[in-house]
Amino acid sequence: MSGSSLKKAKTAIIFIIIALILGATVGGFVWIVLKIMSLGINLVWVTGQEYFYFKYYPLLVCFIGGIIIGIWQKIYGEYPEELSEVMAKVKKTGAYPYHKLWIIAIAALLPLIFGGSVGPEAGLSGVIAGLCTWVGDRFKYAAKEMRDIAQIGISAALGVIFASPLFGFIAPFEQENNDIVFPKKAKMIIYFAAIFGGLGVFKFLNHIFGTAMALSHFDSATVGFTEIMWFIPLVLVSIVAGYLYHFTGKGIKAAFTPLKKFPIIKAAIGGIILGGVGILLPYTMFAGETQMEEIMHQWQTMGIILLFLTGFVKLIIANICWHSGWRGGNIFPVIFSGVCIGYAMATITGADPIFSVAVATSALTAMIMRKPLMTAMVLMLCFPISTIITLVLAAFIGSAFPLPKFLQPKEDTTIENQATA
């Protein structure tokens, strides 16, 4: 081996080690934040109800939560940003601001603790991207090699949150037009080193101190003639739910826009709606990962109407949360909605319930996220191998249904300007 080749090999090994350490740090940080979230939820919704429970407890707690969230936003601004916004900034500028990380972290935790129908991925991705940018700025001498550190950190965080290495790797690269530009092979190794480093530490901490958060895993499924016959209807019902999410989101945004300068009132109204609906439909609250486990055991006793109502209303509540200031990710709530719709369809059709859930969840998530490969990667680990082909097919069909122009996201020219500045 020549001197230059040996030097390149040593450099590659050094950066793989750095990626492993970075991933391990990300995994530990994600676990800590999710554990704080879990403890907070337990304090408010378990211990609190034991001492202060009455019929309208969810309404009171969500109202108080809305006031606290509104005060936080009035003082510090609207945080966290959407996952797509965080990834867009990192992709176009190679960095993410890190001077407000503790503000973003608390802003992300508050809606989760008070029962918001949002996930943790948006807030965590922003904090991780900021931390990685800060680390990159400390290594100015290796600026060329470290310029992707924020994106690597996001990949590790997403891989850890959803317990899916492939999802963590693909998420930053898949665009809504289905174009994917992967990094070179050498960088791919660094990405996966960070992701597996993060997952390793996260799973270790879960094993020692208890689980912080995880998507449910479904048992085996039967895929026969009946299931194949109901595949298209399952996809179509899920796409209708996806359109409901997009259309109601537009209307809810318009309804809350006049309150933009009054964040406390806006978030309090969101809390009242969340808590009020939560009294009637408890599963419309929270991100949905824990409730998913409960639905798996209770769906046969819930009835078709309740399952459909829970699935469709949760999509609306997720939009209300976001636009009223209860900001967070939408992946967990959308997946939970798909699970409810899938079980409802299984009750109607007689098709295998796990097959129905896999198809409905995949089609709905892809229709809303507009990223079929990313959808398939996050759901593959939740469902049995027998459903994988139909799951992937449902994701691509769901994402292929077009959105009207007025529902399509607008390009963020601010990010473009930052990138070219």
XYZ file of C-alpha atoms in Angstrom, residues 174-403:
230
model
C -35.506 11.597 -0.430
C -37.302 14.572 -1.972
C -41.041 14.949 -2.488
C -40.592 14.382 -6.236
C -39.127 10.937 -5.362
C -35.644 11.974 -6.487
C -32.876 10.577 -4.305
C -29.224 11.578 -4.544
C -27.208 9.377 -2.233
C -23.739 10.365 -1.005
C -20.616 8.540 -2.162
C -19.888 5.080 -0.740
C -17.291 6.389 1.705
C -19.782 8.854 3.186
C -22.501 6.193 3.283
C -20.297 4.205 5.652
C -19.927 7.257 7.889
C -23.712 7.798 7.921
C -24.399 4.197 8.909
C -21.618 4.260 11.503
C -23.329 7.222 13.175
C -26.775 5.616 12.956
C -25.664 2.277 14.414
C -23.624 4.061 17.079
C -26.752 5.949 18.091
C -28.991 2.878 18.050
C -26.472 0.890 20.070
C -26.320 3.438 22.890
C -30.079 4.031 22.792
C -30.873 0.309 23.077
C -28.260 -0.111 25.821
C -29.819 2.679 27.886
C -33.281 1.226 27.273
C -32.086 -2.158 28.485
C -30.530 -0.726 31.649
C -33.009 2.006 32.598
C -36.203 1.185 30.744
C -37.756 2.011 27.381
C -38.222 5.667 26.542
C -40.193 5.361 23.283
C -40.694 2.879 20.466
C -43.084 1.980 17.661
C -45.076 -1.220 18.166
C -44.276 -4.423 16.297
C -47.154 -6.361 14.773
C -47.445 -10.149 14.676
C -47.574 -12.369 11.600
C -50.113 -11.716 8.860
C -51.930 -13.847 6.311
C -51.879 -12.561 2.744
C -54.301 -14.485 0.547
C -56.945 -13.867 -2.116
C -59.242 -11.937 0.236
C -56.434 -9.588 1.246
C -55.305 -8.943 -2.330
C -58.906 -8.296 -3.361
C -59.246 -5.575 -0.692
C -55.836 -3.998 -1.345
C -57.092 -1.182 -3.618
C -60.090 -0.246 -1.417
C -57.743 -0.087 1.588
C -55.416 2.243 -0.296
C -58.268 4.439 -1.541
C -59.803 4.885 1.919
C -56.361 5.842 3.251
C -55.881 8.345 0.436
C -59.240 9.934 1.284
C -57.937 10.274 4.858
C -54.773 11.852 3.476
C -56.773 14.426 1.530
C -58.748 15.133 4.701
C -55.467 15.874 6.489
C -54.257 18.263 3.775
C -57.594 20.059 3.261
C -58.358 20.511 6.961
C -54.787 21.638 7.528
C -55.299 24.473 5.054
C -58.545 25.537 6.705
C -57.200 25.248 10.254
C -54.164 27.314 9.325
C -56.417 30.043 7.947
C -58.561 29.954 11.087
C -55.574 30.431 13.419
C -53.701 32.987 11.274
C -55.545 36.028 12.755
C -54.220 34.937 16.173
C -50.593 34.887 15.079
C -49.780 37.923 17.252
C -51.575 36.365 20.241
C -49.707 33.081 20.842
C -51.084 32.560 24.359
C -54.712 32.796 23.215
C -53.957 30.679 20.150
C -52.263 27.872 22.095
C -54.934 27.976 24.823
C -57.677 27.502 22.202
C -55.708 24.605 20.747
C -55.466 23.100 24.229
C -59.207 23.460 24.832
C -59.993 21.704 21.543
C -57.406 18.992 22.199
C -58.630 18.321 25.745
C -62.311 18.569 24.844
C -62.020 16.079 22.001
C -59.726 13.951 24.166
C -62.529 13.458 26.718
C -64.686 11.881 23.999
C -61.902 10.235 21.954
C -58.920 9.667 24.290
C -56.732 8.152 21.568
C -56.702 11.411 19.614
C -54.275 12.782 22.217
C -50.501 12.160 22.453
C -48.094 11.100 19.709
C -49.603 7.620 19.459
C -46.674 5.227 19.923
C -47.872 4.010 23.339
C -51.546 4.081 22.367
C -50.719 1.913 19.343
C -49.896 -0.969 21.681
C -53.259 -0.523 23.413
C -55.173 -0.411 20.114
C -53.551 -3.709 19.079
C -55.285 -5.396 22.038
C -58.555 -3.429 22.094
C -59.536 -2.820 18.472
C -62.000 -5.739 18.341
C -64.002 -4.238 21.208
C -64.010 -0.660 19.886
C -66.339 -1.009 16.913
C -66.078 0.290 13.342
C -67.407 3.792 13.981
C -65.116 4.471 16.939
C -62.068 3.210 15.042
C -62.828 5.358 11.992
C -63.632 8.384 14.147
C -60.397 8.032 16.096
C -58.313 7.636 12.928
C -59.861 10.533 11.002
C -60.248 12.925 13.951
C -56.655 12.383 15.066
C -55.506 13.717 11.697
C -57.554 16.863 12.277
C -56.318 17.218 15.854
C -52.708 16.885 14.663
C -53.298 19.876 12.375
C -55.008 21.838 15.147
C -52.066 21.187 17.454
C -49.485 22.381 14.946
C -51.313 25.513 13.789
C -52.333 26.526 17.314
C -48.719 26.436 18.480
C -48.499 22.893 19.843
C -45.625 22.255 17.489
C -43.999 18.898 16.794
C -43.682 16.127 14.248
C -46.583 14.486 12.414
C -45.169 11.028 11.620
C -46.249 9.257 14.818
C -49.832 10.651 14.804
C -50.253 9.813 11.120
C -49.028 6.248 11.643
C -51.444 5.845 14.549
C -54.327 7.125 12.399
C -53.433 4.602 9.724
C -53.494 1.809 12.307
C -57.023 2.783 13.422
C -58.282 3.032 9.839
C -56.669 -0.302 8.979
C -58.358 -2.078 11.886
C -61.704 -0.494 10.983
C -61.357 -1.741 7.406
C -60.429 -5.206 8.652
C -63.642 -5.265 10.690
C -65.668 -4.375 7.583
C -63.911 -6.578 5.017
C -62.873 -9.617 7.017
C -59.340 -9.264 5.622
C -56.378 -10.099 7.838
C -56.137 -7.228 10.361
C -52.340 -6.890 10.276
C -52.377 -6.827 6.466
C -55.111 -4.151 6.529
C -53.194 -2.064 9.055
C -49.934 -2.344 7.089
C -51.524 -1.253 3.800
C -53.647 1.547 5.296
C -50.799 2.941 7.394
C -48.348 2.862 4.507
C -50.698 4.481 1.978
C -51.807 7.189 4.424
C -48.307 8.037 5.657
C -46.894 8.217 2.127
C -49.833 10.288 0.913
C -49.193 12.850 3.654
C -45.381 12.749 3.723
C -45.054 12.463 -0.099
C -41.995 10.256 0.438
C -42.763 6.576 -0.314
C -39.312 5.120 0.264
C -38.976 6.887 3.599
C -42.436 5.599 4.563
C -41.575 2.037 3.624
C -38.317 2.137 5.584
C -39.931 3.300 8.816
C -42.791 0.782 8.595
C -40.870 -2.297 7.472
C -39.643 -2.967 10.989
C -43.181 -2.699 12.398
C -44.850 -5.289 10.169
C -44.139 -8.939 9.260
C -42.215 -9.898 6.128
C -45.374 -11.247 4.457
C -46.748 -7.685 4.174
C -43.604 -5.977 2.851
C -44.421 -6.115 -0.881
C -47.942 -4.754 -0.448
C -46.681 -2.224 2.107
C -44.128 -0.807 -0.335
C -46.652 -0.844 -3.194
C -49.209 0.997 -1.044
C -46.608 3.644 -0.175
C -45.795 4.370 -3.823
C -49.464 4.442 -4.841
C -50.335 6.734 -1.925
C -47.574 9.211 -2.727
C -48.508 9.224 -6.423
C -51.905 10.823 -5.849
C -51.468 14.531 -6.646
C -52.251 17.452 -4.400
